[in-house]
Coordinates of C-alpha atoms in Angstrom, one line a residue:
M1 CA 0.0 0.0 0.0
A2 CA 2.8 2.4 0.9
S3 CA 4.4 1.6 -2.4
F4 CA 1.2 2.4 -4.2
F5 CA 0.9 5.8 -2.5
M6 CA 4.5 6.6 -3.3
R7 CA 3.9 5.9 -7.0
S8 CA 0.7 7.9 -7.0
R9 CA 2.5 10.9 -5.4
L10 CA 5.2 10.6 -8.0
V11 CA 2.7 10.5 -10.9
L12 CA 0.8 13.4 -9.4
H13 CA 4.0 15.4 -9.0
R14 CA 4.9 14.8 -12.6
V15 CA 1.4 15.8 -13.8
C16 CA 1.6 19.0 -11.8
C17 CA 5.0 19.7 -13.3
C18 CA 3.6 19.1 -16.8
I19 CA 0.7 21.5 -16.1
A20 CA 3.2 24.1 -14.9
L21 CA 5.2 23.5 -18.0
L22 CA 2.1 23.9 -20.2
F23 CA 1.4 27.4 -18.7
T24 CA 5.0 28.4 -19.0
L25 CA 5.1 27.5 -22.7
C26 CA 1.8 29.1 -23.4
F27 CA 2.9 32.5 -22.0
A28 CA 6.6 32.4 -22.7
A29 CA 6.6 31.0 -26.3
D30 CA 8.2 32.9 -29.1
P31 CA 5.9 35.3 -31.0
F32 CA 3.9 34.4 -34.1
A33 CA 3.9 36.0 -37.5
E34 CA 1.0 35.0 -39.7
F35 CA 0.6 35.6 -43.5
K36 CA -1.8 34.7 -46.3
L37 CA -0.4 34.2 -49.7
E38 CA -2.8 33.8 -52.6
Y39 CA -1.3 32.6 -55.8
T40 CA -3.1 33.7 -59.0
Y41 CA -2.4 34.6 -62.6
I42 CA -2.3 38.3 -63.7
T43 CA -1.3 39.8 -67.0
V44 CA 1.6 42.2 -67.2
S45 CA 4.1 43.4 -69.8
P46 CA 7.5 43.6 -68.1
L47 CA 9.3 43.5 -71.5
G48 CA 6.6 45.2 -73.5
V49 CA 4.8 42.0 -74.4
P50 CA 1.6 41.1 -72.5
Q51 CA 2.0 37.8 -70.7
Q52 CA 0.5 35.8 -67.9
V53 CA 2.6 35.7 -64.8
I54 CA 2.1 34.3 -61.3
A55 CA 1.2 36.9 -58.8
V56 CA 1.2 36.6 -55.0
N57 CA -1.7 38.6 -53.4
G58 CA -2.1 40.3 -56.7
K59 CA 1.6 41.5 -56.8
F60 CA 4.5 40.6 -59.1
P61 CA 6.9 40.1 -57.4
G62 CA 5.1 39.0 -54.2
P63 CA 5.1 40.8 -50.9
V64 CA 8.1 40.9 -48.6
L65 CA 7.6 38.6 -45.5
N66 CA 9.4 40.2 -42.6
V67 CA 9.9 38.3 -39.3
T68 CA 12.3 38.2 -36.4
T69 CA 14.7 35.5 -35.2
N70 CA 12.9 32.6 -33.5
Y71 CA 9.4 33.7 -34.6
N72 CA 6.9 31.0 -35.3
V73 CA 5.8 31.6 -38.9
V74 CA 2.4 30.6 -40.2
V75 CA 1.8 31.0 -43.9
D76 CA -1.6 30.1 -45.4
V77 CA -0.9 29.5 -49.1
R78 CA -4.0 29.5 -51.4
N79 CA -3.6 28.0 -54.8
K80 CA -5.8 29.8 -57.3
L81 CA -3.7 28.5 -60.2
D82 CA -4.9 25.9 -62.7
E83 CA -2.2 23.4 -61.6
D84 CA -0.5 22.0 -58.5
L85 CA 1.6 24.3 -56.4
L86 CA 4.3 24.0 -53.7
V87 CA 6.1 26.9 -52.1
T88 CA 9.6 26.6 -50.7
W89 CA 11.6 28.9 -48.5
S90 CA 15.2 29.1 -49.9
G91 CA 17.7 29.1 -47.1
I92 CA 15.2 28.7 -44.2
Q93 CA 16.5 25.7 -42.4
M94 CA 13.2 24.3 -41.2
R95 CA 14.9 22.9 -38.1
R96 CA 13.4 19.4 -37.2
T97 CA 10.5 19.8 -39.7
S98 CA 11.3 18.9 -43.3
W99 CA 7.5 18.4 -43.5
Q100 CA 7.3 22.2 -44.2
D101 CA 10.1 22.4 -46.8
G102 CA 7.8 22.7 -49.8
V103 CA 9.5 20.4 -52.4
L104 CA 8.1 17.2 -53.9
G105 CA 10.3 14.8 -52.0
T106 CA 8.9 16.0 -48.7
N107 CA 5.4 17.4 -49.5
C108 CA 2.4 16.4 -51.6
A109 CA 1.6 19.3 -53.9
I110 CA -1.3 21.6 -53.1
P111 CA -4.0 20.9 -55.7
A112 CA -5.6 23.8 -57.7
G113 CA -8.3 25.4 -55.6
W114 CA -6.9 24.1 -52.3
N115 CA -4.9 25.8 -49.6
F116 CA -2.2 24.6 -47.2
T117 CA -0.8 26.2 -44.1
Y118 CA 2.9 26.1 -43.6
Q119 CA 4.0 26.3 -39.9
F120 CA 7.6 26.6 -39.0
Q121 CA 10.1 28.4 -36.7
V122 CA 13.0 30.5 -38.0
K123 CA 15.1 29.0 -35.3
D124 CA 18.5 30.8 -34.7
Q125 CA 18.5 32.4 -38.2
I126 CA 18.9 36.0 -39.5
G127 CA 19.4 37.4 -42.9
S128 CA 18.0 37.7 -46.5
F129 CA 16.2 34.9 -48.1
F130 CA 13.3 34.4 -50.6
Y131 CA 10.3 32.1 -51.2
F132 CA 9.2 30.7 -54.6
P133 CA 7.1 28.0 -56.2
S134 CA 9.2 24.9 -56.4
I135 CA 7.5 22.7 -59.1
N136 CA 6.4 22.8 -62.7
L137 CA 9.0 25.4 -63.6
Q138 CA 6.6 28.0 -62.1
R139 CA 9.4 30.2 -60.8
A140 CA 10.0 31.2 -64.4
A141 CA 6.6 32.9 -64.3
G142 CA 6.9 34.5 -60.9
G143 CA 5.4 33.6 -57.5
F144 CA 8.5 34.7 -55.7
G145 CA 9.2 37.3 -53.0
S146 CA 11.7 38.3 -50.3
F147 CA 11.8 36.6 -46.9
I148 CA 13.7 38.7 -44.3
V149 CA 14.6 37.5 -40.8
T150 CA 15.8 40.4 -38.6
N151 CA 17.8 40.2 -35.4
R152 CA 16.3 40.3 -32.0
N153 CA 16.9 43.6 -30.3
I154 CA 19.2 42.1 -27.7
I155 CA 21.6 40.9 -30.4
P156 CA 23.8 43.7 -31.9
I157 CA 24.3 43.9 -35.7
P158 CA 28.0 44.3 -36.8
F159 CA 27.4 47.7 -38.4
S160 CA 25.6 51.0 -37.7
P161 CA 21.8 50.7 -38.1
P162 CA 21.0 51.7 -41.7
D163 CA 18.6 54.4 -42.5
G164 CA 16.3 52.1 -44.5
D165 CA 15.8 48.7 -46.2
I166 CA 15.7 48.2 -50.0
V167 CA 14.8 44.9 -51.6
I168 CA 15.9 44.3 -55.2
I169 CA 14.8 41.1 -57.0
I170 CA 16.7 40.3 -60.2
G171 CA 16.5 37.5 -62.7
D172 CA 16.6 36.5 -66.3
W173 CA 13.1 36.4 -68.0
Y174 CA 11.4 34.8 -70.9
T175 CA 8.3 36.1 -72.6
R176 CA 7.2 32.5 -73.2
S177 CA 5.0 31.1 -70.4
H178 CA 6.4 28.6 -67.9
K179 CA 4.2 26.0 -69.5
A180 CA 5.7 26.7 -73.0
L181 CA 9.2 26.5 -71.4
R182 CA 8.3 23.3 -69.8
K183 CA 7.1 21.8 -73.1
D184 CA 10.3 22.8 -74.8
L185 CA 12.3 20.9 -72.2
D186 CA 9.9 17.9 -72.4
D187 CA 10.5 18.0 -76.2
G188 CA 14.2 17.8 -75.7
K189 CA 14.9 21.4 -76.6
Q190 CA 17.1 23.9 -74.8
L191 CA 15.5 27.1 -73.4
G192 CA 17.8 29.3 -75.4
M193 CA 18.8 32.9 -74.6
P194 CA 16.3 34.7 -72.2
D195 CA 14.4 37.7 -73.6
G196 CA 15.6 40.1 -70.8
V197 CA 16.5 40.6 -67.2
L198 CA 13.9 42.1 -64.8
I199 CA 14.5 44.2 -61.7
N200 CA 11.7 44.0 -59.2
G201 CA 9.4 42.6 -61.9
K202 CA 10.1 45.4 -64.4
G203 CA 12.0 45.8 -67.6
P204 CA 15.0 48.0 -68.5
Y205 CA 15.1 51.7 -68.3
R206 CA 15.5 53.1 -71.8
Y207 CA 19.2 53.9 -71.6
N208 CA 19.6 53.0 -75.3
T209 CA 16.9 53.8 -77.8
T210 CA 18.1 51.0 -80.2
L211 CA 18.3 48.2 -77.6
V212 CA 15.3 49.1 -75.4
P213 CA 12.0 49.9 -77.1
D214 CA 9.8 52.7 -75.8
G215 CA 6.9 52.1 -73.4
I216 CA 8.6 49.6 -71.0
D217 CA 8.0 50.4 -67.3
H218 CA 11.2 50.4 -65.3
D219 CA 11.9 50.3 -61.5
T220 CA 12.9 53.5 -59.7
I221 CA 14.3 53.4 -56.2
D222 CA 14.0 56.7 -54.3
V223 CA 16.7 57.6 -51.7
D224 CA 17.8 60.5 -49.6
P225 CA 21.3 61.9 -50.1
G226 CA 23.8 61.2 -47.4
K227 CA 21.8 58.2 -46.0
T228 CA 23.0 54.6 -45.9
Y229 CA 20.6 51.8 -46.9
R230 CA 20.6 48.1 -46.4
V231 CA 20.1 46.7 -50.0
R232 CA 19.0 43.1 -50.2
V233 CA 19.5 41.5 -53.6
H234 CA 18.1 38.1 -54.7
N235 CA 18.7 36.4 -58.1
V236 CA 15.4 34.4 -58.6
G237 CA 16.0 33.8 -62.3
V238 CA 16.0 30.7 -64.5
S239 CA 19.6 30.0 -65.2
T240 CA 21.7 33.2 -65.7
C241 CA 24.4 34.5 -63.4
L242 CA 24.0 38.2 -63.2
N243 CA 26.6 40.9 -62.3
F244 CA 24.9 43.5 -60.0
R245 CA 26.2 47.1 -59.8
I246 CA 25.0 50.6 -59.0
Q247 CA 26.7 53.4 -61.0
N248 CA 29.3 55.3 -59.0
H249 CA 28.3 53.6 -55.7
N250 CA 30.2 51.2 -53.6
L251 CA 28.6 47.9 -52.4
L252 CA 29.7 47.1 -48.9
L253 CA 29.0 43.4 -48.5
V254 CA 27.7 42.6 -45.0
E255 CA 25.6 39.4 -45.2
T256 CA 24.7 36.5 -47.5
E257 CA 22.0 33.9 -46.9
G258 CA 22.0 34.2 -43.2
Y259 CA 25.6 34.9 -42.2
Y260 CA 27.5 38.1 -41.7
T261 CA 30.5 38.6 -43.9
S262 CA 33.8 40.3 -43.5
Q263 CA 33.0 43.8 -44.7
Q264 CA 34.6 44.8 -47.9
N265 CA 33.6 47.1 -50.8
Y266 CA 32.9 45.9 -54.3
T267 CA 32.1 47.9 -57.4
S268 CA 30.1 45.0 -58.7
V269 CA 29.2 41.5 -57.5
D270 CA 28.3 38.3 -59.4
I271 CA 25.0 37.0 -58.0
H272 CA 24.3 33.4 -59.2
V273 CA 20.9 31.9 -59.6
G274 CA 19.3 31.3 -56.2
Q275 CA 21.8 33.5 -54.3
S276 CA 21.0 36.4 -51.9
Y277 CA 23.3 39.2 -50.8
T278 CA 23.0 42.2 -48.5
F279 CA 25.0 45.3 -49.0
L280 CA 25.2 48.7 -47.3
V281 CA 25.1 51.5 -49.9
T282 CA 25.7 55.1 -48.9
M283 CA 24.2 57.8 -51.0
D284 CA 27.3 59.8 -51.2
Q285 CA 27.2 61.1 -54.8
N286 CA 26.1 64.5 -55.9
A287 CA 22.6 64.8 -57.4
S288 CA 23.6 66.1 -60.8
S289 CA 21.6 63.2 -62.2
D290 CA 20.0 59.8 -61.4
Y291 CA 22.2 56.7 -61.4
Y292 CA 21.8 53.3 -63.1
I293 CA 21.1 50.1 -61.3
V294 CA 22.4 47.3 -63.5
A295 CA 22.0 43.5 -63.6
S296 CA 23.7 42.0 -66.7
A297 CA 24.5 38.5 -67.8
R298 CA 27.9 37.0 -67.1
F299 CA 30.2 34.7 -69.1
V300 CA 28.4 35.4 -72.4
N301 CA 29.1 37.3 -75.6
Q302 CA 28.1 40.9 -74.6
T303 CA 27.5 41.9 -78.2
I304 CA 24.8 39.2 -78.6
W305 CA 23.5 39.5 -75.0
Q306 CA 23.4 43.3 -74.8
K307 CA 19.6 43.4 -74.8
V308 CA 19.5 40.9 -71.9
T309 CA 20.3 43.5 -69.4
G310 CA 18.3 44.7 -66.4
V311 CA 18.4 48.5 -65.8
G312 CA 16.7 50.4 -63.0
I313 CA 17.1 53.9 -61.6
L314 CA 18.5 55.1 -58.3
H315 CA 16.9 58.5 -57.8
Y316 CA 18.0 61.0 -55.2
F317 CA 15.1 63.2 -54.1
N318 CA 17.0 66.3 -55.2
S319 CA 18.3 64.9 -58.5
K320 CA 18.7 67.5 -61.2
G321 CA 18.3 65.2 -64.2
K322 CA 17.8 61.7 -65.6
A323 CA 20.5 59.1 -65.9
A324 CA 22.2 59.3 -69.3
G325 CA 25.2 57.8 -71.1
P326 CA 26.6 54.3 -71.2
L327 CA 26.0 51.8 -68.5
P328 CA 28.8 51.1 -66.0
D329 CA 31.1 48.4 -67.4
P330 CA 30.8 44.8 -66.3
P331 CA 33.9 42.7 -65.5
N332 CA 35.7 42.1 -68.8
D333 CA 36.4 38.3 -68.5
V334 CA 33.9 36.6 -70.7
Y335 CA 36.1 33.5 -71.3
D336 CA 38.0 33.5 -68.0
T337 CA 36.5 32.6 -64.7
S338 CA 39.5 33.4 -62.6
Y339 CA 38.3 36.9 -61.7
A340 CA 34.9 35.5 -60.7
L341 CA 36.4 32.6 -58.8
N342 CA 38.7 35.0 -56.8
Q343 CA 35.8 37.2 -56.0
A344 CA 33.8 34.3 -54.8
M345 CA 36.6 33.1 -52.5
S346 CA 37.1 36.7 -51.2
I347 CA 33.7 36.5 -49.5
R348 CA 34.6 35.4 -46.0
Q349 CA 32.6 34.9 -42.8
N350 CA 32.7 37.6 -40.1
V351 CA 33.9 35.3 -37.3
S352 CA 33.8 38.0 -34.6
A353 CA 30.1 39.1 -35.2
S354 CA 27.2 37.6 -33.4
G355 CA 24.6 36.0 -35.7
A356 CA 21.2 35.0 -34.3
R357 CA 22.7 34.1 -30.9
P358 CA 24.9 36.2 -28.6
N359 CA 28.1 34.5 -29.6
P360 CA 30.5 34.9 -32.5
Q361 CA 29.7 33.1 -35.7
G362 CA 33.2 31.8 -35.8
S363 CA 32.9 29.9 -32.6
F364 CA 32.1 26.7 -34.6
H365 CA 35.6 25.5 -35.6
Y366 CA 34.6 23.6 -38.6
G367 CA 38.2 23.2 -39.8
Q368 CA 39.1 21.1 -36.9
I369 CA 36.3 18.5 -37.3
N370 CA 37.1 15.1 -38.8
V371 CA 35.2 14.4 -42.0
T372 CA 33.0 11.3 -41.7
D373 CA 31.9 10.9 -45.3
V374 CA 32.8 12.3 -48.7
Y375 CA 30.3 12.6 -51.6
F376 CA 31.6 13.5 -55.1
L377 CA 28.7 14.8 -57.2
K378 CA 29.5 15.2 -60.9
S379 CA 27.3 16.9 -63.4
V380 CA 27.6 16.8 -67.2
P381 CA 25.5 18.3 -70.1
P382 CA 22.0 16.8 -70.4
V383 CA 21.8 13.4 -72.0
S384 CA 19.1 11.3 -73.6
I385 CA 17.8 8.6 -71.3
D386 CA 15.1 6.3 -72.8
G387 CA 14.5 8.9 -75.5
K388 CA 14.0 11.9 -73.1
L389 CA 16.4 14.7 -72.3
R390 CA 17.6 14.4 -68.7
A391 CA 20.1 16.0 -66.4
T392 CA 22.1 14.0 -63.8
F393 CA 24.3 13.8 -60.7
N394 CA 26.7 10.9 -60.9
G395 CA 24.7 9.4 -63.8
I396 CA 21.4 9.4 -62.0
S397 CA 18.5 11.6 -63.1
F398 CA 16.2 11.9 -60.1
K399 CA 12.5 11.0 -60.4
N400 CA 10.3 12.1 -57.4
P401 CA 8.5 9.2 -55.8
A402 CA 4.7 9.2 -55.7
T403 CA 4.7 9.4 -51.9
P404 CA 6.9 12.0 -50.1
M405 CA 9.8 10.1 -48.6
R406 CA 9.5 10.8 -44.9
L407 CA 5.7 10.3 -45.1
A408 CA 6.5 6.9 -46.7
D409 CA 8.8 6.1 -43.8
V410 CA 6.1 6.9 -41.2
Y411 CA 3.4 4.9 -42.9
Y412 CA 5.7 2.0 -43.9
V413 CA 5.2 2.5 -47.7
K414 CA 7.7 0.1 -49.2
G415 CA 9.7 0.6 -52.4
D416 CA 9.0 4.3 -52.6
Y417 CA 12.7 5.2 -52.9
K418 CA 16.1 3.7 -52.5
L419 CA 19.0 4.5 -50.2
D420 CA 21.7 3.7 -52.7
F421 CA 22.8 7.0 -54.2
P422 CA 26.5 6.4 -55.2
N423 CA 29.1 8.6 -53.4
K424 CA 31.0 9.0 -56.7
P425 CA 30.3 8.6 -60.4
M426 CA 29.7 5.0 -61.5
N427 CA 31.1 3.5 -64.7
R428 CA 27.6 2.7 -66.2
P429 CA 25.0 4.2 -68.5
P430 CA 23.0 7.1 -67.0
K431 CA 19.5 6.2 -65.7
V432 CA 16.4 7.6 -64.1
D433 CA 16.0 6.6 -60.5
T434 CA 14.6 7.5 -57.1
S435 CA 18.0 7.0 -55.4
I436 CA 18.9 9.2 -52.4
I437 CA 21.8 9.6 -50.0
N438 CA 21.6 7.6 -46.8
A439 CA 23.4 10.2 -44.6
T440 CA 24.5 9.8 -41.0
Y441 CA 23.0 11.9 -38.3
K442 CA 25.6 14.0 -36.5
G443 CA 28.1 13.2 -39.3
F444 CA 30.4 15.9 -40.8
I445 CA 30.5 15.5 -44.5
E446 CA 32.4 16.9 -47.5
I447 CA 30.6 17.3 -50.8
V448 CA 32.7 18.0 -53.9
L449 CA 30.7 19.4 -56.8
Q450 CA 32.4 18.7 -60.1
N451 CA 30.8 20.7 -62.9
N452 CA 31.6 19.1 -66.3
D453 CA 28.6 20.9 -67.9
T454 CA 29.0 23.8 -70.2
V455 CA 27.2 26.4 -68.0
V456 CA 27.7 27.9 -64.6
Q457 CA 25.6 26.1 -62.1
S458 CA 24.2 26.9 -58.7
F459 CA 24.0 24.1 -56.1
H460 CA 21.5 24.4 -53.3
M461 CA 21.0 22.4 -50.1
D462 CA 17.7 22.5 -48.1
G463 CA 17.7 22.2 -44.3
Y464 CA 21.3 23.4 -43.9
S465 CA 24.0 26.0 -44.5
F466 CA 27.4 24.7 -45.6
F467 CA 30.9 26.1 -45.5
V468 CA 32.2 26.9 -49.0
A469 CA 35.7 25.6 -48.2
G470 CA 37.2 25.5 -51.7
M471 CA 36.7 26.3 -55.4
G472 CA 38.9 25.8 -58.4
S473 CA 39.2 24.9 -62.1
G474 CA 39.8 21.5 -63.7
E475 CA 39.1 18.1 -62.2
W476 CA 39.1 18.0 -58.4
T477 CA 41.8 15.8 -56.7
E478 CA 42.5 15.0 -53.1
N479 CA 45.5 17.4 -53.3
N480 CA 43.0 20.3 -53.6
R481 CA 42.1 19.8 -50.0
G482 CA 45.4 21.7 -49.2
S483 CA 43.8 24.8 -50.6
Y484 CA 40.7 24.7 -48.5
N485 CA 39.8 27.6 -46.2
R486 CA 39.4 26.0 -42.8
W487 CA 39.0 29.1 -40.7
D488 CA 36.5 31.7 -42.1
A489 CA 34.8 30.2 -45.2
I490 CA 31.4 31.7 -45.7
S491 CA 28.5 29.6 -44.6
R492 CA 25.5 29.7 -47.0
S493 CA 23.0 27.4 -48.7
T494 CA 23.6 28.2 -52.4
T495 CA 27.0 28.2 -54.1
Q496 CA 28.2 28.5 -57.7
V497 CA 30.2 25.8 -59.6
F498 CA 31.9 27.1 -62.7
P499 CA 32.0 25.0 -65.9
G500 CA 35.0 22.8 -66.0
G501 CA 35.6 23.4 -62.3
W502 CA 34.7 22.3 -58.8
T503 CA 33.5 23.6 -55.5
A504 CA 33.9 21.8 -52.1
V505 CA 31.6 22.4 -49.2
L506 CA 31.6 21.1 -45.6
V507 CA 28.4 20.5 -43.6
S508 CA 27.5 19.2 -40.1
L509 CA 24.4 16.9 -40.3
D510 CA 22.5 18.0 -37.2
N511 CA 19.1 18.6 -38.7
V512 CA 16.9 15.5 -38.9
G513 CA 14.7 15.1 -42.0
V514 CA 14.9 14.4 -45.7
W515 CA 16.5 17.3 -47.5
N516 CA 16.7 18.3 -51.2
L517 CA 20.1 18.7 -52.9
R518 CA 19.7 20.3 -56.3
A519 CA 20.9 22.4 -59.2
E520 CA 19.2 25.7 -58.7
N521 CA 19.3 26.4 -62.5
L522 CA 15.6 25.7 -63.3
D523 CA 16.2 23.8 -66.5
R524 CA 18.7 21.4 -65.0
W525 CA 16.6 21.0 -61.9
Y526 CA 13.4 20.3 -64.0
L527 CA 15.4 17.7 -66.0
G528 CA 16.3 15.7 -62.9
Q529 CA 19.6 17.1 -61.6
E530 CA 18.8 16.7 -57.9
T531 CA 18.7 14.1 -55.1
Y532 CA 17.8 14.0 -51.4
M533 CA 19.7 13.4 -48.3
R534 CA 18.0 11.3 -45.6
V535 CA 19.2 12.3 -42.1
I536 CA 17.5 10.2 -39.4
N537 CA 18.2 9.9 -35.7
P538 CA 17.8 6.1 -35.0
E539 CA 17.7 6.8 -31.2
D540 CA 14.8 9.3 -31.3
H541 CA 11.7 7.5 -30.2
S542 CA 9.9 10.6 -28.8
N543 CA 10.1 13.3 -31.4
K544 CA 13.0 15.2 -29.7
T545 CA 15.0 15.7 -32.9
E546 CA 12.1 15.7 -35.4
M547 CA 8.6 17.1 -35.2
P548 CA 5.8 14.5 -35.7
V549 CA 3.7 14.5 -38.9
P550 CA 1.7 17.7 -39.0
E551 CA -2.0 17.3 -38.5
N552 CA -2.8 19.1 -41.7
V553 CA -0.4 17.1 -43.9
L554 CA -1.5 16.5 -47.4
Y555 CA -1.6 12.8 -48.6
C556 CA -0.9 11.5 -52.1
G557 CA 0.6 8.5 -53.9
A558 CA 0.2 5.3 -51.9
L559 CA -1.5 7.3 -49.1
A560 CA -4.0 9.2 -51.3
S561 CA -6.9 7.4 -49.8
K562 CA -6.2 9.1 -46.4
Q563 CA -6.7 12.5 -47.9
K564 CA -10.1 14.1 -47.1
K565 CA -11.5 16.4 -49.7
Q566 CA -10.9 20.0 -48.8
K567 CA -13.8 22.4 -48.6
A568 CA -13.4 25.6 -50.6
S569 CA -13.5 27.8 -47.5
S570 CA -11.5 25.6 -45.2
A571 CA -8.3 26.7 -43.4
T572 CA -5.8 24.0 -42.5
T573 CA -4.5 25.5 -39.3
I574 CA -4.8 23.0 -36.6
F575 CA -7.5 23.2 -33.9
G576 CA -8.4 26.5 -35.4
S577 CA -5.3 28.1 -33.9
S578 CA -1.7 27.8 -35.1
E579 CA -0.4 29.1 -31.8
L580 CA -2.2 26.3 -30.0
Y581 CA -0.7 23.7 -32.5
F582 CA 2.8 24.9 -31.9
T583 CA 2.4 25.1 -28.2
L584 CA 1.0 21.6 -28.0
L585 CA 3.9 20.3 -30.1
L586 CA 6.3 21.8 -27.7
V587 CA 4.4 20.5 -24.7
F588 CA 4.2 17.0 -26.3
S589 CA 8.0 16.9 -26.8
A590 CA 8.7 18.3 -23.4
V591 CA 6.3 16.0 -21.5
I592 CA 7.5 12.9 -23.3
S593 CA 11.1 13.7 -22.5
F594 CA 10.2 14.6 -18.9
L595 CA 8.2 11.4 -18.2
F596 CA 10.6 9.0 -20.0

């Protein structure tokens, strides 16, 4: 009897502690930021030709989403398009919840006319990112916008507070629809030269009456003389690296994709597809005229590509005239990547600045950690596989499984994918497969990206940032490890790999989930140049290192029968309250760990 009462008192004590914990979490949880994004078609003429684009809340580009470190973010995405949709959040690490990543390997697509509510925390992140539709080549038609994570007030930024924030979205652009571009790729054709470059969804200022027709609307950014602005630039384009510059103004680089950089001035910076940069720009010129903002294609014949140039206007409020004359010159190295390579490696991490936490970014001594696995990913020009044009990593062109992979794990769907992705190119014919990397939780891996394709490629990793340790030309060999930066390499989620060259990255696998590795160039990605990395904690039996399946998850493939038809007016936040859902998730994890 005494033993029974002792056990009862212990259980009662634990229940009381759990109730106290519940109240603590309810009232001390991180704040929420809620957004609604409605995806529709609208007609605009950014290059003087009326065309259908994808708007977000009626805007092209979409609205800026601005949150603060550690906020819980709730985004209700409403698909008013005529085809499936998924939205991904480039560079947002989705800690412990790849369920919210917004790519086909981890999410069922949102059917036309449906909505889905993404719910995630921007845990320990700061910086400049963007969101975009991840399937069906839809990013070539729009649907993108800036996603900004600002510091908490208690964490100082490593520069004087700027006088204002400016977002500039650049990217190459086709007047053909994304569906027509998709058909071209399906028919085995290349996309060809884009029709122009847009700045904030608008075409070029008429700096040249021969190259730029009349009647094109351009972007104008108004500034005050003497003030310093934080300028966030995203390349959301299809496949073209762009050189960004502002006439007569220095670009002081301070951050890229969530990490502060060593501060140095550039007259121009190459921004590759999928990359984001933040600069401080001081308006220190006289106001005799406006100034050009330029985004022009790199590594191409400028004579042929002259018309593929984005031009906007920087306008001082007291400007005395319009911008005139030739554009500021781009780097003159069309057939030589050495300048661009040196610039890329000059971008270093600010190891003395605090990031999202009150400790220096450089406190993680990545150069002293033993590498546990090496993956050599080789890309070549697209090849024909079974009569279809396909792009590959290590001879494998990825085909997304019918059921998202982690969902297949939870519901024991067999044969959905294979954990046999080769860690180096195999001596065999290329093939289409659902092969992914079986990665080791808490491993520290080296990925060598060998680009034997003919174009500059961007490589992106979901769920993580990686250290860009090395970059060079030719075929990578083990001797190249001697050139790695093992102290202050920049940490980011998207890096360039020059044609006929290599890039080496290092990453610590501490985020459980299934994470997409891909070519960010839309044509190569669409043709199958991607895979996934499965990072699972085998000792986690209580959702400590991975969130459980969301209550509002969409089902498809082998699990399609589990999906209930969605009512037109329904909202998929849980229990009618996203705050309650997050709180209960936290309580669930805490209670389980407390009791067991």
